Amino acid sequence: MSSVTLKGIGKTYSGNILAVKDFNMEIGDKEFVILVGPSGCGKSTTLRMIAGLEAINEGELYIDDKLVNEVPPKDRDIAMVFQNYALYPHMTVFENMAFGLKIRKTPRAEINERVLEAAKMLEIENLLKRKPGALSGGQRQRVALGRAIVRKPKVFLLDEPLSNLDAKLRTSMRTVLSKLHMQLGTTFIYVTHDQTEAMTMGTRIVVMKDAFVQQIAPPQELFDKPCNLFVATFMGTPQMNIAEAELIDDGKVTYLEFGGGENKTRIALPEAKGRKPEVLKYVGGRVLFGIRPNDIHAEPDFIAQHPEQTVESDVDFVELLGAESNVFIKVSEIEFACVIDSKIRMINGEKVKLAFDTEAVHIFDKETEETVTN
Ligand code: ADP
């Protein structure tokens, strides 16, 4: 059992720099929790407070049921893996991995066994005699992971471990890390600014912005039900389209009406969404609505079945990606990005009919930017 509990955790650096405020979370045994958010939002500071590398100004931190605010890093039974690997250049891979155990006076036979076991897991058995200088970036990061694994810590803390690797290697290392997490059955807490890493590896994701937690949820829930505009636009590529609209009620159906001048466009909201009291409150007023690029459809069947959600659009630009294309359109002078099956040919400058899947539309309060639909 190893859990980590943060109760009202906060940190202000000297000079009144607020780094983290009121962070509350119970991280359960074997979870893979990802802290994600733009640079400077407080992710690393949170991780470093859990590691004991940074003093906690406010709140209480528990590992299992033990309050650890004042416990030094070496006594917290955690292992941290950094972006820059931090390997000893004069030692072999084996010695690097064994170092932590050696200084803890672990018996030699056990050191050998643990290092070999970790090396096998990471598929670096053939590199044990090499020095870090003779390794690629990806191999070095595996050694850094191995060094943490051999200690069998209660919790792994990883601070942007893949950000020094090239894109292809990052993708394959994501699989390595996910597998490792399953094999080890240990709690992982992982910091990244990359939302793809968060979506693909996390069992739960914490989205942070300007020192505050915005939302904590499993990846799919975060994607489907973002709590505010920031989370909605931060998670998902290409980014969710956001536009301003007026909410209109004809007594039976609620519509979003958007666009400039005379040439406005109306799309009908499904009953379950449009007739909600929380949504109807905005009738006659202006809201922000969001739709993901994959939720704008060009398939003739979909369009035929959804006439009240079908719009006239101008194709501005088509970016062919292979199986899919990014298509940038304008509807009543408002720009939207769509992801369309490349089999449906679209040409720059032409007019096309597209249908908005309003089941997947998100509505936000214009002032607070909080969701009113999720
Ligand atoms: P992230 O990991 O999300 O990029 P950090 O936790 O590193 O963010 O930083 C959060 C805020 O705290 C930022 O404004 C950063 O400039 C500030 N900060 C981080 N470390 C220090 C430090 N040692 N001294 C002063 N300010 C710091």
Coordinates of C-alpha atoms and ligand atoms in Angstrom, one line a residue:
M1 CA 0.0 0.0 0.0
S2 CA 1.3 3.4 -0.8
S3 CA -0.9 6.5 -1.1
V4 CA 0.0 10.1 -1.2
T5 CA -2.4 12.7 0.3
L6 CA -2.1 16.4 -0.3
K7 CA -4.2 18.6 2.0
G8 CA -4.3 22.3 1.2
I9 CA -0.7 22.2 0.0
G10 CA 0.8 25.6 -0.9
K11 CA 4.1 27.2 -1.7
T12 CA 5.1 30.8 -2.1
Y13 CA 8.7 31.5 -3.0
S14 CA 10.5 34.5 -1.6
G15 CA 9.6 37.7 -3.4
N16 CA 6.0 36.7 -3.0
I17 CA 6.0 34.4 -6.0
L18 CA 2.9 32.2 -5.7
A19 CA 3.8 28.7 -7.1
V20 CA 1.1 26.4 -5.7
K21 CA -2.1 27.2 -3.8
D22 CA -4.6 24.9 -2.0
F23 CA -3.7 21.6 -3.7
N24 CA -6.0 18.9 -2.5
M25 CA -5.8 15.3 -3.7
E26 CA -5.7 11.7 -2.5
I27 CA -3.5 9.6 -4.7
G28 CA -4.3 6.0 -4.3
D29 CA -2.0 2.9 -4.4
K30 CA -0.8 2.0 -7.9
E31 CA -2.2 5.2 -9.6
F32 CA -0.4 6.9 -12.4
V33 CA -1.2 10.5 -11.8
I34 CA -0.1 13.2 -14.2
L35 CA 0.3 16.8 -13.4
V36 CA -0.1 18.8 -16.6
G37 CA -0.3 22.5 -17.4
P38 CA 1.7 25.3 -19.1
S39 CA 5.2 26.2 -18.0
G40 CA 5.2 28.0 -14.7
C41 CA 1.9 26.7 -13.4
G42 CA 3.4 25.0 -10.4
K43 CA 3.8 21.3 -11.5
S44 CA 7.5 20.9 -10.6
T45 CA 7.1 22.7 -7.3
T46 CA 4.3 20.3 -6.3
L47 CA 6.4 17.3 -7.3
R48 CA 9.5 18.7 -5.4
M49 CA 7.4 19.3 -2.3
I50 CA 6.3 15.6 -2.4
A51 CA 9.9 14.6 -2.9
G52 CA 11.0 16.8 0.0
L53 CA 13.3 18.9 -2.1
E54 CA 11.2 22.0 -1.5
A55 CA 9.8 23.1 1.9
I56 CA 6.0 23.1 2.2
N57 CA 4.6 26.5 3.2
E58 CA 1.0 25.5 3.7
G59 CA -1.0 22.3 4.2
E60 CA -0.2 18.8 5.1
L61 CA 1.5 16.0 3.0
Y62 CA 1.0 12.4 3.9
I63 CA 2.7 9.3 2.4
D64 CA 0.5 6.4 3.5
D65 CA -0.9 7.7 6.8
K66 CA 2.3 9.4 7.9
L67 CA 2.6 13.2 7.9
V68 CA 5.9 13.8 6.1
N69 CA 6.1 17.7 5.9
E70 CA 9.3 17.6 8.0
V71 CA 10.7 14.2 6.8
P72 CA 13.9 14.5 4.8
P73 CA 13.8 13.2 1.2
K74 CA 16.0 10.2 1.9
D75 CA 13.5 8.9 4.5
R76 CA 10.4 9.3 2.4
D77 CA 10.8 6.1 0.4
I78 CA 10.4 7.7 -2.9
A79 CA 12.5 7.8 -6.1
M80 CA 12.7 10.7 -8.5
V81 CA 13.6 10.6 -12.2
F82 CA 14.6 13.9 -13.8
Q83 CA 14.6 15.3 -17.3
N84 CA 18.4 15.5 -17.5
Y85 CA 19.0 11.8 -16.3
A86 CA 21.7 12.9 -13.7
L87 CA 23.9 9.8 -14.3
Y88 CA 27.4 9.6 -13.0
P89 CA 29.6 9.8 -16.2
H90 CA 32.6 7.8 -14.8
M91 CA 30.5 4.8 -13.7
T92 CA 29.2 2.0 -15.9
V93 CA 25.4 1.5 -16.3
F94 CA 25.6 -1.3 -13.8
E95 CA 27.4 0.9 -11.3
N96 CA 25.0 3.8 -11.9
M97 CA 22.0 1.5 -11.2
A98 CA 23.7 -0.1 -8.2
F99 CA 24.9 3.1 -6.6
G100 CA 21.9 3.8 -4.4
L101 CA 21.8 0.3 -3.1
K102 CA 25.5 0.3 -2.4
I103 CA 25.4 3.3 -0.2
R104 CA 22.4 1.8 1.7
K105 CA 24.7 -1.2 2.3
T106 CA 22.5 -3.7 0.4
P107 CA 24.2 -7.2 0.2
R108 CA 26.1 -7.7 -3.1
A109 CA 24.1 -10.7 -4.3
E110 CA 20.8 -8.7 -3.8
I111 CA 22.3 -5.7 -5.7
N112 CA 23.2 -8.0 -8.6
E113 CA 19.7 -9.5 -8.6
R114 CA 17.8 -6.2 -8.5
V115 CA 20.0 -4.5 -11.1
L116 CA 19.6 -7.5 -13.5
E117 CA 15.9 -7.6 -12.9
A118 CA 15.5 -3.9 -13.6
A119 CA 17.8 -4.1 -16.7
K120 CA 15.7 -6.9 -18.1
M121 CA 12.4 -4.9 -17.6
L122 CA 13.9 -2.0 -19.4
E123 CA 15.7 -4.1 -22.0
I124 CA 19.1 -2.7 -21.3
E125 CA 20.9 -5.9 -20.1
N126 CA 23.4 -5.6 -23.0
L127 CA 24.4 -2.1 -21.9
L128 CA 25.4 -2.8 -18.3
K129 CA 29.1 -2.5 -19.0
R130 CA 28.9 0.8 -20.9
K131 CA 29.4 4.3 -19.6
P132 CA 26.7 6.9 -20.0
G133 CA 28.8 8.7 -22.6
A134 CA 28.3 5.8 -25.0
L135 CA 24.6 5.7 -24.7
S136 CA 21.8 7.4 -26.7
G137 CA 19.3 9.8 -24.9
G138 CA 16.7 7.1 -24.8
Q139 CA 19.1 4.6 -23.3
R140 CA 20.3 7.1 -20.7
Q141 CA 16.7 7.7 -19.6
R142 CA 16.2 4.0 -19.3
V143 CA 19.2 3.8 -17.0
A144 CA 17.9 6.7 -15.0
L145 CA 14.6 4.8 -14.6
G146 CA 16.5 1.6 -13.8
R147 CA 18.3 3.4 -11.0
A148 CA 15.0 4.4 -9.5
I149 CA 13.4 0.9 -9.9
V150 CA 16.2 -1.0 -8.1
R151 CA 15.4 0.9 -4.9
K152 CA 11.8 -0.4 -4.9
P153 CA 10.4 2.8 -3.6
K154 CA 6.8 3.3 -2.5
V155 CA 6.3 6.2 -5.0
F156 CA 8.0 7.2 -8.2
L157 CA 8.2 10.9 -9.0
L158 CA 9.0 11.7 -12.6
D159 CA 9.7 15.3 -13.7
E160 CA 9.4 15.7 -17.5
P161 CA 11.5 12.5 -18.1
L162 CA 10.9 12.4 -21.8
S163 CA 11.3 16.1 -22.8
N164 CA 14.9 15.7 -23.9
L165 CA 14.1 12.9 -26.3
D166 CA 13.1 13.3 -30.0
A167 CA 9.4 12.9 -30.9
K168 CA 9.7 9.2 -32.1
L169 CA 11.5 8.1 -29.0
R170 CA 9.1 10.0 -26.8
T171 CA 6.2 8.0 -28.3
S172 CA 8.0 4.6 -27.7
M173 CA 9.1 5.6 -24.2
R174 CA 5.4 6.3 -23.3
T175 CA 4.7 2.7 -23.9
V176 CA 7.8 1.6 -21.9
L177 CA 6.6 3.8 -18.9
S178 CA 3.0 2.5 -19.1
K179 CA 4.2 -1.1 -19.1
L180 CA 6.7 -0.4 -16.3
H181 CA 3.9 1.1 -14.2
M182 CA 1.8 -2.1 -14.7
Q183 CA 4.7 -4.4 -14.0
L184 CA 5.8 -2.6 -10.9
G185 CA 2.4 -1.9 -9.4
T186 CA 3.8 1.2 -7.8
T187 CA 2.3 4.7 -7.5
F188 CA 3.6 7.1 -10.2
I189 CA 3.4 10.8 -10.1
Y190 CA 4.5 12.4 -13.3
V191 CA 5.0 16.0 -14.4
T192 CA 4.7 17.1 -18.1
H193 CA 3.5 20.0 -20.1
D194 CA 2.6 17.6 -22.9
Q195 CA -1.1 16.8 -23.0
T196 CA -0.5 13.8 -25.2
E197 CA 1.7 12.2 -22.6
A198 CA -1.0 13.0 -20.0
M199 CA -3.8 11.5 -22.1
T200 CA -2.0 8.3 -23.0
M201 CA -0.4 7.4 -19.7
G202 CA -2.3 8.8 -16.8
T203 CA -5.0 6.9 -14.8
R204 CA -5.9 10.4 -13.5
I205 CA -4.8 13.8 -14.7
V206 CA -4.4 17.0 -12.7
V207 CA -4.7 20.1 -14.9
M208 CA -3.0 23.1 -13.3
K209 CA -2.9 26.8 -14.2
D210 CA -1.3 29.8 -12.4
A211 CA -0.7 27.8 -9.2
F212 CA -4.2 26.4 -9.0
V213 CA -5.6 23.0 -9.8
Q214 CA -8.3 23.3 -12.4
Q215 CA -9.6 19.8 -12.7
I216 CA -8.7 16.3 -11.5
A217 CA -10.2 13.4 -13.6
P218 CA -9.4 10.3 -15.7
P219 CA -8.3 11.2 -19.2
Q220 CA -11.5 10.4 -21.0
E221 CA -13.6 12.3 -18.5
L222 CA -11.3 15.3 -18.8
F223 CA -11.6 15.2 -22.6
D224 CA -15.4 14.8 -22.6
K225 CA -16.3 16.9 -19.6
P226 CA -13.8 19.8 -19.1
C227 CA -14.8 22.0 -16.2
N228 CA -13.8 25.2 -17.8
L229 CA -12.6 26.9 -21.0
F230 CA -8.9 26.5 -20.0
V231 CA -9.1 22.7 -19.6
A232 CA -11.3 22.4 -22.7
T233 CA -8.7 24.1 -24.9
F234 CA -5.6 22.7 -23.2
M235 CA -6.5 19.1 -23.6
G236 CA -6.9 17.7 -27.1
T237 CA -5.2 18.3 -30.5
P238 CA -6.1 20.0 -32.7
Q239 CA -7.5 22.3 -30.1
M240 CA -11.2 22.7 -29.4
N241 CA -12.9 25.5 -31.5
I242 CA -14.3 28.3 -29.3
A243 CA -16.8 30.9 -30.6
E244 CA -19.2 33.4 -29.1
A245 CA -22.9 32.9 -29.6
E246 CA -26.3 34.0 -28.6
L247 CA -28.6 31.4 -26.9
I248 CA -32.0 31.4 -28.5
D249 CA -35.2 29.6 -27.3
D250 CA -38.2 29.2 -29.7
G251 CA -40.2 27.5 -26.9
K252 CA -39.3 24.0 -28.0
V253 CA -35.7 24.0 -29.2
T254 CA -32.7 25.9 -27.9
Y255 CA -30.3 27.2 -30.6
L256 CA -26.8 28.7 -30.7
E257 CA -26.7 31.7 -33.1
F258 CA -23.3 32.9 -34.1
G259 CA -21.5 35.0 -36.8
G260 CA -21.1 38.5 -38.0
G261 CA -23.5 41.0 -39.5
E262 CA -26.7 39.8 -41.4
N263 CA -25.2 36.5 -42.2
K264 CA -25.8 34.6 -38.9
T265 CA -25.9 30.8 -38.5
R266 CA -28.1 28.8 -36.1
I267 CA -27.5 25.3 -34.9
A268 CA -30.0 23.4 -32.7
L269 CA -28.9 21.9 -29.4
P270 CA -30.2 18.4 -28.4
E271 CA -33.0 18.5 -25.9
A272 CA -30.9 16.9 -23.1
K273 CA -28.4 19.8 -23.4
G274 CA -30.5 22.7 -24.6
R275 CA -33.4 22.4 -22.3
K276 CA -31.4 22.1 -19.1
P277 CA -32.3 24.9 -16.6
E278 CA -28.6 25.7 -16.2
V279 CA -28.4 26.4 -20.0
L280 CA -31.8 28.1 -20.4
K281 CA -30.7 30.6 -17.8
Y282 CA -28.6 32.1 -20.6
V283 CA -31.4 32.5 -23.2
G284 CA -31.2 36.0 -24.8
G285 CA -27.6 36.4 -23.5
R286 CA -24.2 35.6 -25.0
V287 CA -22.2 32.5 -24.2
L288 CA -19.0 30.8 -25.4
F289 CA -19.4 27.5 -27.1
G290 CA -16.8 24.9 -27.9
I291 CA -16.7 22.1 -30.4
R292 CA -13.8 19.8 -31.1
P293 CA -12.5 19.5 -34.7
N294 CA -13.5 15.9 -34.9
D295 CA -17.1 16.8 -34.0
I296 CA -17.7 18.8 -37.2
H297 CA -18.8 16.3 -39.9
A298 CA -18.7 16.1 -43.6
E299 CA -20.1 12.6 -44.1
P300 CA -23.3 12.9 -46.3
D301 CA -25.2 10.5 -44.0
F302 CA -24.5 12.5 -40.9
I303 CA -25.5 15.7 -42.7
A304 CA -28.7 14.2 -44.0
Q305 CA -29.7 13.1 -40.5
H306 CA -28.9 16.4 -38.8
P307 CA -30.5 19.2 -40.9
E308 CA -30.9 21.5 -37.9
Q309 CA -27.2 21.3 -37.2
T310 CA -26.0 21.6 -40.8
V311 CA -24.2 24.9 -41.8
E312 CA -22.9 26.5 -45.0
S313 CA -19.2 27.0 -44.8
D314 CA -16.3 28.4 -46.9
V315 CA -13.2 26.2 -47.1
D316 CA -10.2 28.4 -46.3
F317 CA -7.4 25.9 -46.3
V318 CA -7.0 22.1 -46.4
E319 CA -4.0 20.5 -44.8
L320 CA -3.7 16.9 -46.0
L321 CA -2.3 14.6 -43.2
G322 CA -2.9 11.2 -44.8
A323 CA -6.0 9.4 -43.7
E324 CA -7.4 12.6 -42.3
S325 CA -7.2 16.3 -43.2
N326 CA -7.2 19.4 -41.1
V327 CA -9.7 21.6 -42.8
F328 CA -10.0 25.3 -41.8
I329 CA -13.4 26.7 -42.6
K330 CA -15.4 29.9 -42.0
V331 CA -19.1 29.8 -41.0
S332 CA -20.7 33.2 -41.0
E333 CA -17.2 34.7 -40.8
I334 CA -16.2 32.7 -37.8
E335 CA -13.2 30.3 -38.2
F336 CA -13.4 26.7 -37.2
A337 CA -10.9 23.8 -37.6
C338 CA -12.3 20.4 -38.6
V339 CA -10.7 17.0 -39.0
I340 CA -12.2 15.4 -42.0
D341 CA -11.7 11.9 -43.6
S342 CA -9.4 12.6 -46.6
K343 CA -11.6 10.4 -48.8
I344 CA -14.1 13.4 -48.7
R345 CA -12.3 15.8 -51.0
M346 CA -12.3 19.4 -50.1
I347 CA -10.8 22.2 -52.1
N348 CA -9.6 25.6 -50.9
G349 CA -12.2 28.3 -51.7
E350 CA -15.2 26.0 -52.2
K351 CA -18.5 26.2 -50.3
V352 CA -19.5 23.0 -48.4
K353 CA -22.2 21.9 -46.1
L354 CA -21.0 20.6 -42.7
A355 CA -22.9 19.3 -39.7
F356 CA -22.0 20.3 -36.1
D357 CA -22.5 17.4 -33.7
T358 CA -24.2 19.4 -31.0
E359 CA -24.3 16.4 -28.7
A360 CA -20.6 17.2 -28.3
V361 CA -20.9 20.9 -28.0
H362 CA -19.7 22.5 -24.7
I363 CA -21.1 25.8 -23.5
F364 CA -19.2 28.1 -21.1
D365 CA -20.2 31.2 -19.2
K366 CA -18.6 34.2 -20.9
E367 CA -17.5 35.9 -17.7
T368 CA -16.4 33.0 -15.5
E369 CA -15.4 30.6 -18.4
E370 CA -16.9 27.8 -16.3
T371 CA -18.8 25.0 -18.1
V372 CA -22.6 25.2 -18.0
T373 CA -23.2 21.9 -19.9
N374 CA -20.9 19.4 -18.1
Ligands
ADP1 P1 6.1 24.3 -13.8 O1 6.8 23.1 -13.3 O2 4.7 24.1 -13.9 O3 6.8 24.9 -15.0 P2 7.2 25.6 -11.4 O4 6.7 24.8 -10.3 O5 8.6 25.3 -11.8 O6 6.2 25.5 -12.7 O7 7.1 27.1 -11.0 C1 6.0 27.7 -10.5 C2 6.2 29.2 -10.3 O8 7.2 29.3 -9.2 C3 6.8 29.9 -11.5 O9 6.3 31.2 -11.4 C4 8.3 29.9 -11.2 O10 8.9 31.0 -11.8 C5 8.4 30.0 -9.7 N1 9.6 29.3 -9.2 C6 9.9 28.1 -9.3 N2 11.0 27.8 -8.6 C7 11.4 28.9 -8.0 C8 12.5 29.3 -7.1 N3 13.4 28.4 -6.8 N4 12.5 30.6 -6.7 C9 11.5 31.5 -7.0 N5 10.5 31.2 -7.8 C10 10.4 29.9 -8.3

